[in-house]
Short mmCIF file of C-alpha atoms in Angstrom, two decimals:
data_model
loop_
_atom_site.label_atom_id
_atom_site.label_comp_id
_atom_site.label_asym_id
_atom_site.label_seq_id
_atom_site.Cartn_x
_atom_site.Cartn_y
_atom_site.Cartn_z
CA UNK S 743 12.34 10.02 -14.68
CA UNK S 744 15.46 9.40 -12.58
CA UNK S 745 16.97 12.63 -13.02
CA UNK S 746 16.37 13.49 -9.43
CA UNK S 747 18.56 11.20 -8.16
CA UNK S 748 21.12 11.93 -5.86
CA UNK S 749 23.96 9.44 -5.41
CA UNK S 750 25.55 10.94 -2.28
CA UNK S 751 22.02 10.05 -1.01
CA UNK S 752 22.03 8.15 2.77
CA UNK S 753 18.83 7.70 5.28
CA UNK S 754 18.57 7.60 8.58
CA UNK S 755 15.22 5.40 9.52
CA UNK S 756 13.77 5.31 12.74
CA UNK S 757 11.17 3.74 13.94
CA UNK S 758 8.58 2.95 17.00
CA UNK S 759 5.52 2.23 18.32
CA UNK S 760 3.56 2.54 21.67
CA UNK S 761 4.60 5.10 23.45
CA UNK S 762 7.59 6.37 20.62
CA UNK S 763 5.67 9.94 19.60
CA UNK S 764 7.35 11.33 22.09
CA UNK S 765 10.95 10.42 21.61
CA UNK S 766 9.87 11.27 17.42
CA UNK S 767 9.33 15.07 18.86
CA UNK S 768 12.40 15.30 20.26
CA UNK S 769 14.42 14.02 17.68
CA UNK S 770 12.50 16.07 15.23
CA UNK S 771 13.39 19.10 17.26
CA UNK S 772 17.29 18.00 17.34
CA UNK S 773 17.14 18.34 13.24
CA UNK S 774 18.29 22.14 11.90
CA UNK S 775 17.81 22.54 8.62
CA UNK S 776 20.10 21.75 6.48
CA UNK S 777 20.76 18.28 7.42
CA UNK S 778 22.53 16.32 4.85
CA UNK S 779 20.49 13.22 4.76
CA UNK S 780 16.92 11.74 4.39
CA UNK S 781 15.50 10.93 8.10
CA UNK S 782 12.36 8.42 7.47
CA UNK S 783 9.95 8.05 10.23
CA UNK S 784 7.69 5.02 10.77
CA UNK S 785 5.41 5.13 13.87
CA UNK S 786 2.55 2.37 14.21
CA UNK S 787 -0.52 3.94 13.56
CA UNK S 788 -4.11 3.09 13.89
CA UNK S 789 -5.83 2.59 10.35
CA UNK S 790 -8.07 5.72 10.41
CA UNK S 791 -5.52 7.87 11.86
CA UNK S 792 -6.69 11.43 10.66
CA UNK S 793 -3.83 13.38 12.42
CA UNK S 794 -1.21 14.34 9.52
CA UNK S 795 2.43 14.21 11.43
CA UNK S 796 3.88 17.68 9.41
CA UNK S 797 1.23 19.59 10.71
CA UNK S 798 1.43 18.25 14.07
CA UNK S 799 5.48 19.40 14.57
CA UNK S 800 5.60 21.66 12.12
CA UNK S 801 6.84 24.32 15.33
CA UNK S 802 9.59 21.44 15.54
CA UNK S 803 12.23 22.22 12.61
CA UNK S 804 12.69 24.41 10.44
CA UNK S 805 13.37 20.99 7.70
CA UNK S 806 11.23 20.32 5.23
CA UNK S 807 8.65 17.54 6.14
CA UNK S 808 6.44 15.14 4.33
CA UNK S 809 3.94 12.10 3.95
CA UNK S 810 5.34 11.42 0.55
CA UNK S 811 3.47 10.23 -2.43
CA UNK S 812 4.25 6.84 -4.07
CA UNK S 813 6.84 7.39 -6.50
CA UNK S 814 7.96 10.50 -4.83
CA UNK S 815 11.56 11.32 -5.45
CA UNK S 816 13.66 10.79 -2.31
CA UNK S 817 15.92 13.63 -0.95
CA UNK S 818 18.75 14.63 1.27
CA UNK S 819 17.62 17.51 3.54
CA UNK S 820 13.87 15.93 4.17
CA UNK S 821 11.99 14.54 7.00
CA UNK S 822 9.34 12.02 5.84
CA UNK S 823 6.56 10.18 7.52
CA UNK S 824 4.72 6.70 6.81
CA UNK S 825 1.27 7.05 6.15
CA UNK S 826 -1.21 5.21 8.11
CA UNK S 827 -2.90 1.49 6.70
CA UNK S 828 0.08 1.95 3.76
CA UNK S 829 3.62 0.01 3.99
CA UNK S 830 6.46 2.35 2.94
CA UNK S 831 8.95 0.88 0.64
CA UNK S 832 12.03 2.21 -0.68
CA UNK S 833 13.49 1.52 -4.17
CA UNK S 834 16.84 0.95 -5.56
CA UNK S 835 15.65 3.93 -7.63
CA UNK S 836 15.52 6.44 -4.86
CA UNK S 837 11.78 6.30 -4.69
CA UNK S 838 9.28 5.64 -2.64
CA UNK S 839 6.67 2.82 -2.96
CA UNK S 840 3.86 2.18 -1.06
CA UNK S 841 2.32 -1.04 -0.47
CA UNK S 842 -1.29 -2.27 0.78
CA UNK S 843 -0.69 -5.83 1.10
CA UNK S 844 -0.81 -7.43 4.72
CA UNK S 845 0.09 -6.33 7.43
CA UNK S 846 3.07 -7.17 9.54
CA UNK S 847 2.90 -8.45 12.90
CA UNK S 848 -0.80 -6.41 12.70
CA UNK S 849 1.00 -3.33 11.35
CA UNK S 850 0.58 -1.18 8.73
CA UNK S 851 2.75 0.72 8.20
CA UNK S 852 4.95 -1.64 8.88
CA UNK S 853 8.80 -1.03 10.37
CA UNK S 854 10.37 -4.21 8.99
CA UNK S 855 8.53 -3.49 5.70
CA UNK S 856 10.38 -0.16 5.18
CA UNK S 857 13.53 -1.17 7.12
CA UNK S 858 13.99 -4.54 4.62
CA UNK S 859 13.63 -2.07 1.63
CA UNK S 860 15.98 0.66 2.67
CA UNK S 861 18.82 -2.32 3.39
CA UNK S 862 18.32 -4.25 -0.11
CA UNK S 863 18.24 -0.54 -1.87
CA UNK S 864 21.56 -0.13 -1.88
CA UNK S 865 21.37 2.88 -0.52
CA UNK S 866 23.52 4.04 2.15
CA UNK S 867 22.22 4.04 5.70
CA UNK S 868 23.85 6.54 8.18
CA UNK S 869 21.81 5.59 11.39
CA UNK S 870 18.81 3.22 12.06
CA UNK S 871 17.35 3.37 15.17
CA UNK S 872 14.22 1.40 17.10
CA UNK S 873 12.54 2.45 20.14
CA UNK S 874 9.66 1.51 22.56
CA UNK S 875 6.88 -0.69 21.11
CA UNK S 876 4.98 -3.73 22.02
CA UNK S 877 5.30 -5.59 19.37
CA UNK S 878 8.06 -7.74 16.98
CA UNK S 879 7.99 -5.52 13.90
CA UNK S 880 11.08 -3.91 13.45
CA UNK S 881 13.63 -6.93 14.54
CA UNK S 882 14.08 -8.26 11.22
CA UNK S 883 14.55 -5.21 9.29
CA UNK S 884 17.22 -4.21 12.36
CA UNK S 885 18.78 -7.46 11.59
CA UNK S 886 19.51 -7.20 7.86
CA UNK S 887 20.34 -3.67 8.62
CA UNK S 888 22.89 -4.74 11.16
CA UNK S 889 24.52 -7.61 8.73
CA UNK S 890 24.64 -5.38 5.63
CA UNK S 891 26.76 -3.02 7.99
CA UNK S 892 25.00 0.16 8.38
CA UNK S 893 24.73 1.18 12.29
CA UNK S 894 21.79 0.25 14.38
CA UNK S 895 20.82 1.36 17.41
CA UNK S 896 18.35 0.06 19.88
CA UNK S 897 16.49 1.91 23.12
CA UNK S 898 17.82 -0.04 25.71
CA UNK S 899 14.77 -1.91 26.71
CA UNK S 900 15.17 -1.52 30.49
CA UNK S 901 14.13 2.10 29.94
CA UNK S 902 11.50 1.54 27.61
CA UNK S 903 7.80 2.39 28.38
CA UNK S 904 7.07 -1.19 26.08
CA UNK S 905 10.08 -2.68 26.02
CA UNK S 906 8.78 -5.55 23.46
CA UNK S 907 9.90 -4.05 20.35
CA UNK S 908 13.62 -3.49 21.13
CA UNK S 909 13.75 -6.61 22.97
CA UNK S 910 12.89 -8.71 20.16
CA UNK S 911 15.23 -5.97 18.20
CA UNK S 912 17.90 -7.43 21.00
CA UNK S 913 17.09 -11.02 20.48
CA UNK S 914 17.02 -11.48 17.04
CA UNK S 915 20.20 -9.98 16.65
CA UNK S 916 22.46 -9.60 20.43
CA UNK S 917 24.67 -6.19 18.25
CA UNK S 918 22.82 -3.45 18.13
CA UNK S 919 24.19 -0.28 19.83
CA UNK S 920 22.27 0.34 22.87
CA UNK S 921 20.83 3.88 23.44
CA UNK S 922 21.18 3.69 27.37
CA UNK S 923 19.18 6.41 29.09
CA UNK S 924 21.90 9.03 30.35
CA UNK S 925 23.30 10.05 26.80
CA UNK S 926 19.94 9.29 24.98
CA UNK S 927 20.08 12.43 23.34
CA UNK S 928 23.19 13.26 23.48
CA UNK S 929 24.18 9.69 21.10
CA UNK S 930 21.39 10.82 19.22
CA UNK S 931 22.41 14.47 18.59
CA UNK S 932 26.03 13.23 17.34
CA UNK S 933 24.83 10.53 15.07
CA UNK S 934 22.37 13.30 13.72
CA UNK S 935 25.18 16.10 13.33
CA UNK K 613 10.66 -12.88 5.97
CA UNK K 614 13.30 -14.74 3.66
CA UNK K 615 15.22 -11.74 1.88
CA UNK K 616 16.08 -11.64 -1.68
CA UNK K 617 18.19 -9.32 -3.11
CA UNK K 618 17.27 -7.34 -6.53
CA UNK K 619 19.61 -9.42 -8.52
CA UNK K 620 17.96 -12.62 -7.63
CA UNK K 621 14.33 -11.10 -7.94
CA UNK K 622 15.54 -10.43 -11.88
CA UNK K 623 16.88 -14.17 -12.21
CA UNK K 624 13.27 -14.76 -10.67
CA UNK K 625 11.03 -12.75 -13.13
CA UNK K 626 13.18 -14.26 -16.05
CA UNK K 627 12.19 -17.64 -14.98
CA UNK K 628 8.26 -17.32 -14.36
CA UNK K 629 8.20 -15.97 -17.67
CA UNK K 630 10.50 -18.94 -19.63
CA UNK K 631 8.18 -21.39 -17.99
CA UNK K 632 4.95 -19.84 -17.94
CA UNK K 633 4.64 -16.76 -20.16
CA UNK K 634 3.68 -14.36 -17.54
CA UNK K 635 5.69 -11.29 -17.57
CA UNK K 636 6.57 -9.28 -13.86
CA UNK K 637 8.82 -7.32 -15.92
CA UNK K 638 6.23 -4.13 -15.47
CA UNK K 639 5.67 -4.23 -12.01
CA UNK K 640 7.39 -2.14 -9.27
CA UNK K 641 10.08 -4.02 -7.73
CA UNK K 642 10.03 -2.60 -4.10
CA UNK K 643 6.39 -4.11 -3.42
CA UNK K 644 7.82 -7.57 -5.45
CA UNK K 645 10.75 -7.99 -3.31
CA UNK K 646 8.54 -7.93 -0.29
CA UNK K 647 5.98 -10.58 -1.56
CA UNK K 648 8.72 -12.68 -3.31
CA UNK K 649 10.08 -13.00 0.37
CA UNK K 650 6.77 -13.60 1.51
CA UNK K 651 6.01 -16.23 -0.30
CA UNK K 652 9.25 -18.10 0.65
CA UNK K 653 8.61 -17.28 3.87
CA UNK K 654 5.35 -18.74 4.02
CA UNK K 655 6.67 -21.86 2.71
CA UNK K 656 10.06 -22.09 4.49
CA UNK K 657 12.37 -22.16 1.40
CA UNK K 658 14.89 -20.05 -0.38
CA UNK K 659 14.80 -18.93 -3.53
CA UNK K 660 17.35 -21.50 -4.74
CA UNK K 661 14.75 -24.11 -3.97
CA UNK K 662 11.68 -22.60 -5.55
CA UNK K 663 14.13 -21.56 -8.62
CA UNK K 664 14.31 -25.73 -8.75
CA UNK K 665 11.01 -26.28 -8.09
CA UNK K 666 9.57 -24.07 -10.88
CA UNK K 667 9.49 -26.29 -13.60
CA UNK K 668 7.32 -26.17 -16.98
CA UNK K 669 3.93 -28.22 -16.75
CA UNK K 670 3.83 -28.15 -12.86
CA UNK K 671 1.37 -25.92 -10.95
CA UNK K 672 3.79 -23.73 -8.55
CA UNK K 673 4.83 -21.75 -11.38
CA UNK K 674 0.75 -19.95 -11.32
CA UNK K 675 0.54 -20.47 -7.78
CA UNK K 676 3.51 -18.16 -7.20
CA UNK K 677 1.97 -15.86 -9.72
CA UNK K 678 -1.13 -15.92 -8.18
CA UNK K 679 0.39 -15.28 -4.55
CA UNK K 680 2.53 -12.25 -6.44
CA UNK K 681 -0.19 -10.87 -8.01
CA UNK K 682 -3.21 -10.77 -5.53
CA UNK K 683 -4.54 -8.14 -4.00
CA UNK K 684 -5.46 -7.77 -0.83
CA UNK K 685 -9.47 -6.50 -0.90
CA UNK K 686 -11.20 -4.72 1.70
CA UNK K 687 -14.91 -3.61 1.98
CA UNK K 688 -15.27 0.32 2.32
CA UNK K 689 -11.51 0.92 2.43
CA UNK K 690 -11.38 4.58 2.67
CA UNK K 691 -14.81 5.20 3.67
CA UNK K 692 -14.13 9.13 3.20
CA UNK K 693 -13.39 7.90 -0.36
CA UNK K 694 -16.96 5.92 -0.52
CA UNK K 695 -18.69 9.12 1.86
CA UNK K 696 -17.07 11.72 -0.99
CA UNK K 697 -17.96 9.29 -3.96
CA UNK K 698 -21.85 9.37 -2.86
CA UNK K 699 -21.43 13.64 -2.33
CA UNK K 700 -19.96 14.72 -4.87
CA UNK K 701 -19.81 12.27 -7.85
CA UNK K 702 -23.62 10.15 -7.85
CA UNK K 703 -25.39 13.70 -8.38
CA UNK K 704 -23.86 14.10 -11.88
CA UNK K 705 -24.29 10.47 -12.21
CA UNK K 706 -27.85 10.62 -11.68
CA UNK K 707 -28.44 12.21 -15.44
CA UNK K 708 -27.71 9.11 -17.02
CA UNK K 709 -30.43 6.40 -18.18
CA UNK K 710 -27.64 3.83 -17.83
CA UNK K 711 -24.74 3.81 -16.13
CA UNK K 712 -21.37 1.42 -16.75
CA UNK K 713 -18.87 1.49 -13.26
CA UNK K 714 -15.67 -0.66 -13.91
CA UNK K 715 -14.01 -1.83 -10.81
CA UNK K 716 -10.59 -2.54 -12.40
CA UNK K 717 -8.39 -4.88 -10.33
CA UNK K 718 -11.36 -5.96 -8.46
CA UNK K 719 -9.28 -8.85 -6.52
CA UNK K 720 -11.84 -10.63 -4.17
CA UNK K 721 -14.58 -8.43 -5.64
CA UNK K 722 -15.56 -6.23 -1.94
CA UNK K 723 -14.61 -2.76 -3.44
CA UNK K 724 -17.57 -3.96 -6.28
CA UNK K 725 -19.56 -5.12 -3.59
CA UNK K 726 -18.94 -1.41 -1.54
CA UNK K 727 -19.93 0.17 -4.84
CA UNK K 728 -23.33 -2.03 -5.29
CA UNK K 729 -24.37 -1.26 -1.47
CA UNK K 730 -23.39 2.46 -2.12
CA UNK K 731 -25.23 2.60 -5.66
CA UNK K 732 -28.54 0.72 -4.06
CA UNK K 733 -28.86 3.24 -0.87
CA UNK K 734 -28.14 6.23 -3.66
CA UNK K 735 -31.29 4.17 -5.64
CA UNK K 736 -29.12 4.07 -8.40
CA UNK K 737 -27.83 0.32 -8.80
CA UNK K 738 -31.80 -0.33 -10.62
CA UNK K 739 -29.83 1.76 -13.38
CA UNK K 740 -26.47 0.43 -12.98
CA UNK K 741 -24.15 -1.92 -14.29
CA UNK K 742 -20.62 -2.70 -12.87
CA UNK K 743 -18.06 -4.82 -14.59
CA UNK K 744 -15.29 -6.13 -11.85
CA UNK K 745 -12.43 -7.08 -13.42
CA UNK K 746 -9.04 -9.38 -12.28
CA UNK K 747 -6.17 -10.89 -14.20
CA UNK K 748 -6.99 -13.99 -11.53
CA UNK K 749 -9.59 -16.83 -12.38
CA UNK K 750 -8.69 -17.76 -8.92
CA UNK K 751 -10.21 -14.35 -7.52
CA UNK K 752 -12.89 -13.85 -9.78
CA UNK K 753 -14.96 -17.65 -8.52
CA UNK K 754 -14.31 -16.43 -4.57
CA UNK K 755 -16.37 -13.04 -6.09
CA UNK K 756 -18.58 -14.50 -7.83
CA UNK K 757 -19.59 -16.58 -4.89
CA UNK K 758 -19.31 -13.41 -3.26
CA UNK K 759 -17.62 -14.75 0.28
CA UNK K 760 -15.57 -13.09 2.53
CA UNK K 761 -14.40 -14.11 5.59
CA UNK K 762 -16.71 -13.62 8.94
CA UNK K 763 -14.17 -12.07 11.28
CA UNK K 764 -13.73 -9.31 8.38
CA UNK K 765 -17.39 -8.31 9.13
CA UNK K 766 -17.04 -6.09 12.17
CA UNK K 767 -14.18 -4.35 10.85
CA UNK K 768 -16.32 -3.97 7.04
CA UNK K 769 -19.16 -2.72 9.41
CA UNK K 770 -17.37 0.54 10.97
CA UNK K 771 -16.21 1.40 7.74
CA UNK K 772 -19.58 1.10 6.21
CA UNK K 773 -20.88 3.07 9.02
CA UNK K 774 -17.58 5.65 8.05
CA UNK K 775 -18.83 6.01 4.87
CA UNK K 776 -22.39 6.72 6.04
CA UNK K 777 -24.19 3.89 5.53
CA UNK K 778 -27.67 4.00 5.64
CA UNK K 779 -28.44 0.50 6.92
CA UNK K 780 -26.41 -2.03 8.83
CA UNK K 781 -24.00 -3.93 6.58
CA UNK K 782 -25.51 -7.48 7.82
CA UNK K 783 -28.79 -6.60 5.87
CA UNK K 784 -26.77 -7.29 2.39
CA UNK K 785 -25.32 -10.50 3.69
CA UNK K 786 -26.04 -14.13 5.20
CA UNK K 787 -24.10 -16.12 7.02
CA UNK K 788 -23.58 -19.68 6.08
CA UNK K 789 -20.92 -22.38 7.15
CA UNK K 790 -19.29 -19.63 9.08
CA UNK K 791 -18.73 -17.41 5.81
CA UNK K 792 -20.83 -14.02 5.05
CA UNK K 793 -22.07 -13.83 1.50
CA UNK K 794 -23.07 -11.01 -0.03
CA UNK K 795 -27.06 -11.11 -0.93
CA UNK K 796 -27.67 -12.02 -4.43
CA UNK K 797 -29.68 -8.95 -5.06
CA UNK K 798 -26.41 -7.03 -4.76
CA UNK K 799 -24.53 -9.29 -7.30
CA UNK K 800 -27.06 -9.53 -10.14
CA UNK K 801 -25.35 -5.77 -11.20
CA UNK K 802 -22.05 -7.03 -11.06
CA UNK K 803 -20.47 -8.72 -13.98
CA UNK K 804 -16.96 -10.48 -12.75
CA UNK K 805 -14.61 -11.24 -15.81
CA UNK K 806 -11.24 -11.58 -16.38
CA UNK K 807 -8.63 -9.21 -17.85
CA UNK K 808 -5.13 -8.08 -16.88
CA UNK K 809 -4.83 -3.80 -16.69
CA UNK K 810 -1.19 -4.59 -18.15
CA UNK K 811 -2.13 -6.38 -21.54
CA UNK K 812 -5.81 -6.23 -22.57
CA UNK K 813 -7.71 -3.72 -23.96
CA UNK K 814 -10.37 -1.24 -24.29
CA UNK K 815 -14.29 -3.78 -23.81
CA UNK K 816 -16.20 -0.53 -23.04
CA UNK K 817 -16.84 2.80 -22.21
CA UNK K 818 -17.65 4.15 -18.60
CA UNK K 819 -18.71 6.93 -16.66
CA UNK K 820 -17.04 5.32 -13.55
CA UNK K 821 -13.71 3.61 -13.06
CA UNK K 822 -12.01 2.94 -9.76
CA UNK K 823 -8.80 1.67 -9.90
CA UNK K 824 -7.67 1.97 -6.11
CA UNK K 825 -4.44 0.59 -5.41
CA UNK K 826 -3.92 -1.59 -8.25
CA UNK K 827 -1.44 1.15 -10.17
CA UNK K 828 1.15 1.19 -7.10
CA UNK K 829 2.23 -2.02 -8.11
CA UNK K 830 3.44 -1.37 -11.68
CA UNK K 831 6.81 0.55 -12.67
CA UNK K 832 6.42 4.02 -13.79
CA UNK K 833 6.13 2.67 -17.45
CA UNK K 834 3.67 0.27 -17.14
CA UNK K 835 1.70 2.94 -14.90
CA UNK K 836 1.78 5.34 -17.56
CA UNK K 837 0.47 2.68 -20.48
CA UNK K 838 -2.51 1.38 -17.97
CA UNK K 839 -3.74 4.93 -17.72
CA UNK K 840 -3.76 5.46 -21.03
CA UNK K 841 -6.83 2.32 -21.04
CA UNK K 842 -8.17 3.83 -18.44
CA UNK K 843 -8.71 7.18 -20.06
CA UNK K 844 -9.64 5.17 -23.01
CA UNK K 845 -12.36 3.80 -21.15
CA UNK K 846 -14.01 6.68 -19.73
CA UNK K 847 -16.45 8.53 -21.03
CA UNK K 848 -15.80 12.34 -21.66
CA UNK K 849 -16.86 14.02 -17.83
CA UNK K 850 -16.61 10.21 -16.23
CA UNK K 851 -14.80 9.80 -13.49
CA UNK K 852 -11.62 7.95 -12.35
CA UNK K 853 -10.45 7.12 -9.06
CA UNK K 854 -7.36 5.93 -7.57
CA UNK K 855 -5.77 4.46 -4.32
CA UNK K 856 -5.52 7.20 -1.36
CA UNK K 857 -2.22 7.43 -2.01
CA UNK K 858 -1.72 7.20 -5.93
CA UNK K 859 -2.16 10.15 -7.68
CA UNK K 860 -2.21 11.21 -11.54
CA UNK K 861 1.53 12.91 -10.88
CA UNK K 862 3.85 10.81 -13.68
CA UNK K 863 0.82 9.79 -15.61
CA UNK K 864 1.06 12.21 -18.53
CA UNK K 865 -2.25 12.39 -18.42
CA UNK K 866 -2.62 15.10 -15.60
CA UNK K 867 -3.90 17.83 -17.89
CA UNK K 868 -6.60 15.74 -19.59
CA UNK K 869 -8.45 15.30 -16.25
CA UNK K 870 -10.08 18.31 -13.63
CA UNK K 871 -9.38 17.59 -9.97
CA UNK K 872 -12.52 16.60 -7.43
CA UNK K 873 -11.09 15.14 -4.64
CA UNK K 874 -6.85 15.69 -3.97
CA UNK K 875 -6.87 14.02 -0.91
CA UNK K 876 -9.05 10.81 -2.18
CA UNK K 877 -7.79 10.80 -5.52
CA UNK K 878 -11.40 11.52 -7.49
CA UNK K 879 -10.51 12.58 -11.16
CA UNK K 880 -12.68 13.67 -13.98
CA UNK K 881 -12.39 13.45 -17.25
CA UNK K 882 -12.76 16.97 -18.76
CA UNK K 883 -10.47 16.64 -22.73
#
């Protein structure tokens, strides 16, 4: 069953809440297919969210996007979404898992939830990135990101529409890059390319 | 959130089973990580500590098991899934003089409690008989008693109404000492008994078995050999349904059932 996987494999996560769809559109629209990675979205979502994210910027990129299935193989060259009231977890065996146990911090999906995963995978994270939100998910996962090495970057919160999240990103550990609000984009676009 | 690293989880698994017999060796190790570092979380240690503290003849050994292997239960989760069950799978249930539903992995017991309040406004549950089943004595006495917590109830309510409830919810419960419990009416179908998916066997034959979000905790392996005893225990055109976002894919079993429901995972048994 693990014939799929890829060892040059590396992610780039990102992840938001309040007030992040937007920034998630642009980003999506920076990606031109082929890109040589796995990019794995998690935005907070209300339980009974109906609206399915690959529809909704499918006009975006020309990548291939997803809400994978548990156990679904994970691949370079793939955009993929958390579902709604389901943690996303990713395995050592280039899977994904998902999870209905609590919530974090009132979240599922929650950021820290897949964030923890992807660092204690062992696979290789190019970029990890957390923007607005008003709440403390993400921070830890950040964190262990951060100390296993793998580049993090943070909204600067001063320029945040809820500057919570990356605040508490900033508090629990003082190192993450800051995305400042002049070369948002730009920083973005290079660690993308 | 105390983090443990694969390595250590292993060392972990090893050890609940030398001192208790119980086996994790089956289940997915993502979703184990996560409560692993849960559970030290909750009770400020490191693994190093609870590795010392597990010893044979104490109790932490089940409770960690227990805390591992509990799931967390919600009435009407999915209520599409409940709204689609009452569409498109009671009218073939209907035929039968008796019916058999298995809950499998029933936890707290409110999916089995959902099913009795959707099988009564169908006028079926008269007819019905559904066995809830948990590896967890633990579990099984909370549904028997059949308690859940009251700030659950307005949450349980909008689902119930999402799955097009006929009634309000609060006319199948009372509230005492600040808990709801589920009216005794509902429970006299519902048989709670213990058995663990991963080791028992076959104890019947039904046209009905939910298994929702049970499955995405086991390794691919473990998966596959749980629903083999869940095809086992349907009935030829019974149905099987899984978690929203489980699906038959890497069951080996895909061409054995016809597809009612992709989106809410509603399977029936056709060979």
């Amino acid at each position: 069953m693990n014939s799929a996987r890829d060892e040059s494999l590396s992610l780039v996560l990102i992840g938001g809440s309040s007030g992040s769809f937007v920034i998630f559109e642009d980003i999506i629209k920076l990606l031109k297919n082929p890109v040589s990675f796995a990019v794995i979205f998690v935005l907070h979502r209300g339980k009974y969210s109906a609206s399915v994210l690959p529809d909704l910027f499918k006009t975006k990129t020309d990548v291939h996007m997803s809400e994978p299935h548990h156990l679904d193989p994970i691949t370079a060259n793939s955009i993929y979404f958390a579902l709604p009231d389901y943690h996303l977890l990713i395995g050592e065996d280039h899977r994904f898992y998902y999870d209905h146990n609590e919530p974090d911090f009132f979240s599922r999906p929650s950021i820290d939830a897949t964030f923890i995963s992807a660092a204690l995978s062992g696979i290789p994270v190019k970029a990890a990135m957390l923007f607005t939100g008003s709440s403390q998910d993400g921070a830890e996962g950040m964190k262990l990101l951060a100390e296993k090495g793998f580049p993090t970057y943070v909204q600067n919160p001063e320029f945040a529409e809820f500057p919570r999240m990356p605040e508490e990103a900033l508090l629990k550990y003082h190192q993450h890059n800051l995305l400042e609000e002049d070369k948002f984009y730009k920083t973005i676009s290079d660690l993308l390319s | 959130m105390v983090v443990i690293e694969y390595t250590q989880l292993e060392e972990l698994i090893i050890r609940i089973r030398d001192i208790s017999g119980f086996d994790f060796s089956g289940y997915a190790r993502p979703s184990l990580l996560r409560r692993a570092g849960r559970y030290l979380a909750k009770y400020d240690m490191d693994l190093g500590a609870l590795l010392d503290h597990i010893e044979p003849g104490g109790s932490i050994v089940y409770e960690l098991i227990q805390e591992l292997t509990v799931n967390y239960s919600e009435m009407f989760r999915d209520p599409e899934y409940f709204k689609r069950v009452r569409t498109e799978v009671f009218g073939y249930l209907e035929s039968y003089p008796t019916l058999r539903f298995w809950v499998a992995g029933c936890a707290s017991g409110e999916e089995a409690f959902s099913m009795a309040i959707m099988l009564k406004e169908a006028e079926l549950l008269g007819r019905s008989l559904i066995y809830a089943t948990d590896l967890s004595n633990k579990v099984l006495t909370s549904a028997r008693e059949g308690v859940f917590t009251l700030g659950n109830t307005r949450t349980f309510s909008e689902s119930y109404m999402m799955a097009g409830g006929k009634h309000s919810l609060s006319d199948y419960y009372h509230v005492a000492y600040n808990q709801a419990v589920i009216s005794p009416e509902l429970r006299k179908n519902i048989v709670f008994s213990l058995h663990d998916l991963t080791g028992d066997g076959v104890f019947n034959e039904f046209q009905f078995i939910s298994c929702r979000n049970v499955m995405i905790y086991f390794t691919l392996e473990l998966r596959q050999h749980v629903f083999r005893l869940l095809y086992d225990s349907l009935s030829m055109l019974g149905f099987l349904c899984l978690g929203k976002r489980e699906t038959l894919r890497y069951s080996g079993l895909e061409a054995h059932f016809k597809v009612i429901d992709s989106t809410l995972n509603i399977y029936q048994k056709i060979k």
